[in-house]
Amino acid sequence: MAKSWYIVHTHTGFENKVKATLEERIKLAGQEEFFGEILVPTEQVVEMVKGARKTSERKFFPGYILVNMEMNQHTWHTVQETPRVTGFVGINMSQAGSDKDIYKKIPSLTEKEAHKILGRIADGANKPKPKVVFAEGDAVRVIDGPFANFQGVIEEVFPDKGRVRVMVSIFGRSTPVELEYIQVSKN
């Protein structure tokens, strides 16, 4: 049987701990050949902190991890009994009752869904995204650069460049200024 990707629900904030614990349980059970990668879906985000550009990691599916595994009764039990795992996505364990073949009913991700999520993880590692998303008409405050502390309204957003055009008032005249996402914050 081939390995497939499954989404496992965990306690929020414990995704990395669950990943480490699960990897340890797999080794102890000698089931390495049934498991592939175990991933916490994260992406890099950029923000301004005290005038400096800071890149940090953000989970884009908090409370979930991805597990590439061959589903059988033993592997299901290894994952399901890991501390802080609440279950697999797509199956309601309270309705399953005493069904001993419940693992056969757990849906895996389709190839398209898996590629989409894995692509987002890879893109997030290669090209950091802004922490905040902006839209036209948003009121913002400039927090960095020569126009720091100016108030303005976003006139245009350039998501591919990570920039916005903000209309700020300079000497009573509305002036367009093009800034990076991290140079402005929402009011």
C-alpha atoms as a printed R data frame, in Angstrom:
    type eleno elety resid chain resno       x      y      z
1   ATOM     1    CA   MET     A     1   0.000  0.000  0.000
2   ATOM     2    CA   ALA     A     2   1.266  3.475 -0.875
3   ATOM     3    CA   LYS     A     3   1.718  6.321  1.571
4   ATOM     4    CA   SER     A     4  -0.801  9.163  1.554
5   ATOM     5    CA   TRP     A     5  -1.030 12.516  3.321
6   ATOM     6    CA   TYR     A     6  -3.383 12.801  6.289
7   ATOM     7    CA   ILE     A     7  -4.295 15.821  8.394
8   ATOM     8    CA   VAL     A     8  -4.064 15.244 12.129
9   ATOM     9    CA   HIS     A     9  -5.771 17.577 14.612
10  ATOM    10    CA   THR     A    10  -3.684 18.497 17.671
11  ATOM    11    CA   HIS     A    11  -3.982 20.844 20.609
12  ATOM    12    CA   THR     A    12  -3.207 24.339 19.332
13  ATOM    13    CA   GLY     A    13   0.271 25.479 20.266
14  ATOM    14    CA   PHE     A    14   1.591 21.933 20.641
15  ATOM    15    CA   GLU     A    15   2.078 21.095 16.948
16  ATOM    16    CA   ASN     A    16   5.900 20.888 17.150
17  ATOM    17    CA   LYS     A    17   5.747 18.899 20.401
18  ATOM    18    CA   VAL     A    18   3.265 16.444 18.838
19  ATOM    19    CA   LYS     A    19   5.526 16.086 15.794
20  ATOM    20    CA   ALA     A    20   8.556 15.272 17.971
21  ATOM    21    CA   THR     A    21   6.574 12.865 20.164
22  ATOM    22    CA   LEU     A    22   5.073 11.110 17.139
23  ATOM    23    CA   GLU     A    23   8.505 10.694 15.516
24  ATOM    24    CA   GLU     A    24   9.782  9.164 18.750
25  ATOM    25    CA   ARG     A    25   6.792  6.797 19.011
26  ATOM    26    CA   ILE     A    26   7.310  5.673 15.391
27  ATOM    27    CA   LYS     A    27  10.951  4.776 16.107
28  ATOM    28    CA   LEU     A    28  10.058  2.937 19.317
29  ATOM    29    CA   ALA     A    29   7.358  0.943 17.506
30  ATOM    30    CA   GLY     A    30   9.726  0.147 14.597
31  ATOM    31    CA   GLN     A    31   7.257  1.569 12.058
32  ATOM    32    CA   GLU     A    32   9.658  3.828 10.114
33  ATOM    33    CA   GLU     A    33   8.847  2.097  6.802
34  ATOM    34    CA   PHE     A    34   5.148  3.006  7.163
35  ATOM    35    CA   PHE     A    35   5.736  6.727  7.715
36  ATOM    36    CA   GLY     A    36   7.173  9.480  5.542
37  ATOM    37    CA   GLU     A    37   7.405 13.145  6.440
38  ATOM    38    CA   ILE     A    38   5.592 14.746  9.348
39  ATOM    39    CA   LEU     A    39   5.100 18.472  8.772
40  ATOM    40    CA   VAL     A    40   3.848 21.456 10.745
41  ATOM    41    CA   PRO     A    41   2.461 23.778  8.015
42  ATOM    42    CA   THR     A    42   4.360 27.059  8.466
43  ATOM    43    CA   GLU     A    43   5.421 30.029  6.383
44  ATOM    44    CA   GLN     A    44   7.867 32.882  6.881
45  ATOM    45    CA   VAL     A    45   6.389 36.327  7.604
46  ATOM    46    CA   VAL     A    46   8.095 39.718  7.697
47  ATOM    47    CA   GLU     A    47   7.231 42.588 10.035
48  ATOM    48    CA   MET     A    48   8.816 45.739 11.438
49  ATOM    49    CA   VAL     A    49   9.760 45.539 15.117
50  ATOM    50    CA   LYS     A    50  11.358 48.614 16.724
51  ATOM    51    CA   GLY     A    51  12.503 49.899 13.344
52  ATOM    52    CA   ALA     A    52  14.137 46.635 12.277
53  ATOM    53    CA   ARG     A    53  12.901 44.071  9.770
54  ATOM    54    CA   LYS     A    54  12.112 40.805 11.538
55  ATOM    55    CA   THR     A    55  11.338 37.491  9.875
56  ATOM    56    CA   SER     A    56   9.394 34.975 11.916
57  ATOM    57    CA   GLU     A    57   7.595 31.711 11.352
58  ATOM    58    CA   ARG     A    58   3.795 31.507 11.411
59  ATOM    59    CA   LYS     A    59   1.624 28.407 11.376
60  ATOM    60    CA   PHE     A    60  -1.006 28.783  8.674
61  ATOM    61    CA   PHE     A    61  -3.053 25.834  9.966
62  ATOM    62    CA   PRO     A    62  -2.751 26.191 13.759
63  ATOM    63    CA   GLY     A    63  -3.775 23.012 15.542
64  ATOM    64    CA   TYR     A    64  -2.985 20.688 12.628
65  ATOM    65    CA   ILE     A    65  -0.032 18.680 11.338
66  ATOM    66    CA   LEU     A    66   0.408 16.746  8.100
67  ATOM    67    CA   VAL     A    67   1.474 13.117  8.247
68  ATOM    68    CA   ASN     A    68   2.596 11.096  5.219
69  ATOM    69    CA   MET     A    69   1.828  7.513  6.142
70  ATOM    70    CA   GLU     A    70   0.559  4.134  5.074
71  ATOM    71    CA   MET     A    71  -2.742  3.764  6.897
72  ATOM    72    CA   ASN     A    72  -3.303  0.509  8.733
73  ATOM    73    CA   GLN     A    73  -4.562 -0.478 12.175
74  ATOM    74    CA   HIS     A    74  -1.101 -0.221 13.765
75  ATOM    75    CA   THR     A    75  -0.085  3.122 12.239
76  ATOM    76    CA   TRP     A    76  -3.509  4.588 12.992
77  ATOM    77    CA   HIS     A    77  -3.150  3.513 16.610
78  ATOM    78    CA   THR     A    78   0.385  4.997 16.839
79  ATOM    79    CA   VAL     A    79  -0.871  8.411 15.682
80  ATOM    80    CA   GLN     A    80  -4.232  8.347 17.467
81  ATOM    81    CA   GLU     A    81  -2.677  7.466 20.855
82  ATOM    82    CA   THR     A    82   0.013 10.172 20.691
83  ATOM    83    CA   PRO     A    83  -0.445 12.694 23.529
84  ATOM    84    CA   ARG     A    84  -2.204 15.925 22.481
85  ATOM    85    CA   VAL     A    85  -3.578 14.377 19.256
86  ATOM    86    CA   THR     A    86  -7.348 14.744 19.109
87  ATOM    87    CA   GLY     A    87  -7.870 12.774 15.903
88  ATOM    88    CA   PHE     A    88  -7.726 12.672 12.144
89  ATOM    89    CA   VAL     A    89  -9.563 15.256 10.067
90  ATOM    90    CA   GLY     A    90 -12.539 13.807  8.198
91  ATOM    91    CA   ILE     A    91 -13.759 11.311 10.776
92  ATOM    92    CA   ASN     A    92 -15.864 11.853 13.876
93  ATOM    93    CA   MET     A    93 -14.424  9.593 16.554
94  ATOM    94    CA   SER     A    94 -17.429  9.983 18.872
95  ATOM    95    CA   GLN     A    95 -19.726  8.517 16.196
96  ATOM    96    CA   ALA     A    96 -17.265  5.746 15.323
97  ATOM    97    CA   GLY     A    97 -17.997  3.919 18.554
98  ATOM    98    CA   SER     A    98 -16.329  0.522 18.730
99  ATOM    99    CA   ASP     A    99 -15.695  0.219 14.985
100 ATOM   100    CA   LYS     A   100 -12.378 -1.674 14.863
101 ATOM   101    CA   ASP     A   101 -11.909 -0.823 11.151
102 ATOM   102    CA   ILE     A   102 -12.366  2.923 11.648
103 ATOM   103    CA   TYR     A   103  -8.911  3.588 10.142
104 ATOM   104    CA   LYS     A   104 -10.242  2.415  6.732
105 ATOM   105    CA   LYS     A   105 -12.768  5.275  6.708
106 ATOM   106    CA   ILE     A   106 -10.276  8.109  7.269
107 ATOM   107    CA   PRO     A   107  -9.956 10.202  4.101
108 ATOM   108    CA   SER     A   108  -6.490 11.139  2.860
109 ATOM   109    CA   LEU     A   109  -5.662 14.326  1.005
110 ATOM   110    CA   THR     A   110  -5.968 14.199 -2.767
111 ATOM   111    CA   GLU     A   111  -2.789 14.736 -4.806
112 ATOM   112    CA   LYS     A   112  -4.015 18.218 -5.743
113 ATOM   113    CA   GLU     A   113  -4.721 19.191 -2.114
114 ATOM   114    CA   ALA     A   114  -1.375 17.823 -0.931
115 ATOM   115    CA   HIS     A   115   0.571 19.661 -3.658
116 ATOM   116    CA   LYS     A   116  -1.252 22.899 -2.850
117 ATOM   117    CA   ILE     A   117  -0.381 22.727  0.869
118 ATOM   118    CA   LEU     A   118   3.188 21.510  0.297
119 ATOM   119    CA   GLY     A   119   3.675 24.249 -2.309
120 ATOM   120    CA   ARG     A   120   2.521 26.871  0.167
121 ATOM   121    CA   ILE     A   121   5.005 25.554  2.740
122 ATOM   122    CA   ALA     A   122   7.837 25.691  0.174
123 ATOM   123    CA   ASP     A   123   6.830 29.170 -1.054
124 ATOM   124    CA   GLY     A   124   6.611 30.438  2.520
125 ATOM   125    CA   ALA     A   125  10.153 29.244  3.229
126 ATOM   126    CA   ASN     A   126  11.585 30.803  0.057
127 ATOM   127    CA   LYS     A   127   9.712 34.116 -0.065
128 ATOM   128    CA   PRO     A   128   8.548 35.588  3.261
129 ATOM   129    CA   LYS     A   129   5.056 37.066  3.252
130 ATOM   130    CA   PRO     A   130   3.893 40.198  5.046
131 ATOM   131    CA   LYS     A   131   2.293 39.586  8.418
132 ATOM   132    CA   VAL     A   132  -0.635 41.892  7.563
133 ATOM   133    CA   VAL     A   133  -2.619 41.992  4.318
134 ATOM   134    CA   PHE     A   134  -3.775 45.380  3.053
135 ATOM   135    CA   ALA     A   135  -6.670 46.493  0.840
136 ATOM   136    CA   GLU     A   136  -7.499 49.698 -0.993
137 ATOM   137    CA   GLY     A   137  -9.137 52.241  1.297
138 ATOM   138    CA   ASP     A   138  -7.465 50.984  4.506
139 ATOM   139    CA   ALA     A   139  -6.392 53.740  6.891
140 ATOM   140    CA   VAL     A   140  -2.721 53.243  7.785
141 ATOM   141    CA   ARG     A   141   0.134 54.846  9.701
142 ATOM   142    CA   VAL     A   142   3.645 54.929  8.251
143 ATOM   143    CA   ILE     A   143   6.002 53.338 10.807
144 ATOM   144    CA   ASP     A   144   9.334 53.416  8.961
145 ATOM   145    CA   GLY     A   145  11.256 55.617  6.560
146 ATOM   146    CA   PRO     A   146  11.198 59.361  5.896
147 ATOM   147    CA   PHE     A   147   7.402 59.532  6.284
148 ATOM   148    CA   ALA     A   148   7.316 57.816  9.697
149 ATOM   149    CA   ASN     A   149   4.266 58.760 11.825
150 ATOM   150    CA   PHE     A   150   2.315 60.131  8.848
151 ATOM   151    CA   GLN     A   151  -1.302 58.967  8.531
152 ATOM   152    CA   GLY     A   152  -2.718 58.003  5.155
153 ATOM   153    CA   VAL     A   153  -5.117 55.919  3.111
154 ATOM   154    CA   ILE     A   154  -4.084 53.098  0.789
155 ATOM   155    CA   GLU     A   155  -4.800 54.049 -2.800
156 ATOM   156    CA   GLU     A   156  -3.372 50.959 -4.508
157 ATOM   157    CA   VAL     A   157  -1.944 47.565 -3.469
158 ATOM   158    CA   PHE     A   158   0.841 45.742 -5.343
159 ATOM   159    CA   PRO     A   159   0.789 42.228 -3.775
160 ATOM   160    CA   ASP     A   160   3.380 40.778 -6.188
161 ATOM   161    CA   LYS     A   161   5.877 43.490 -5.141
162 ATOM   162    CA   GLY     A   162   4.835 43.607 -1.483
163 ATOM   163    CA   ARG     A   163   4.213 47.355 -1.768
164 ATOM   164    CA   VAL     A   164   1.343 49.824 -1.357
165 ATOM   165    CA   ARG     A   165   0.681 53.336 -2.629
166 ATOM   166    CA   VAL     A   166  -0.453 55.504  0.278
167 ATOM   167    CA   MET     A   167  -1.926 59.000  0.017
168 ATOM   168    CA   VAL     A   168  -0.396 61.109  2.810
169 ATOM   169    CA   SER     A   169  -0.954 64.787  3.543
170 ATOM   170    CA   ILE     A   170   2.260 66.816  3.216
171 ATOM   171    CA   PHE     A   171   1.878 70.560  3.844
172 ATOM   172    CA   GLY     A   172  -1.866 70.255  3.314
173 ATOM   173    CA   ARG     A   173  -1.547 68.515 -0.059
174 ATOM   174    CA   SER     A   174  -2.417 64.876 -0.694
175 ATOM   175    CA   THR     A   175   0.707 63.153 -2.011
176 ATOM   176    CA   PRO     A   176   1.130 59.525 -3.193
177 ATOM   177    CA   VAL     A   177   3.962 57.614 -1.528
178 ATOM   178    CA   GLU     A   178   4.939 54.042 -2.444
179 ATOM   179    CA   LEU     A   179   6.008 51.968  0.565
180 ATOM   180    CA   GLU     A   180   6.725 48.348  1.448
181 ATOM   181    CA   TYR     A   181   4.112 46.422  3.428
182 ATOM   182    CA   ILE     A   182   6.335 46.367  6.495
183 ATOM   183    CA   GLN     A   183   6.653 50.171  6.493
184 ATOM   184    CA   VAL     A   184   2.964 50.690  7.293
185 ATOM   185    CA   SER     A   185   0.544 49.425  9.930
186 ATOM   186    CA   LYS     A   186  -3.235 49.457 10.004
187 ATOM   187    CA   ASN     A   187  -4.843 52.069 12.266
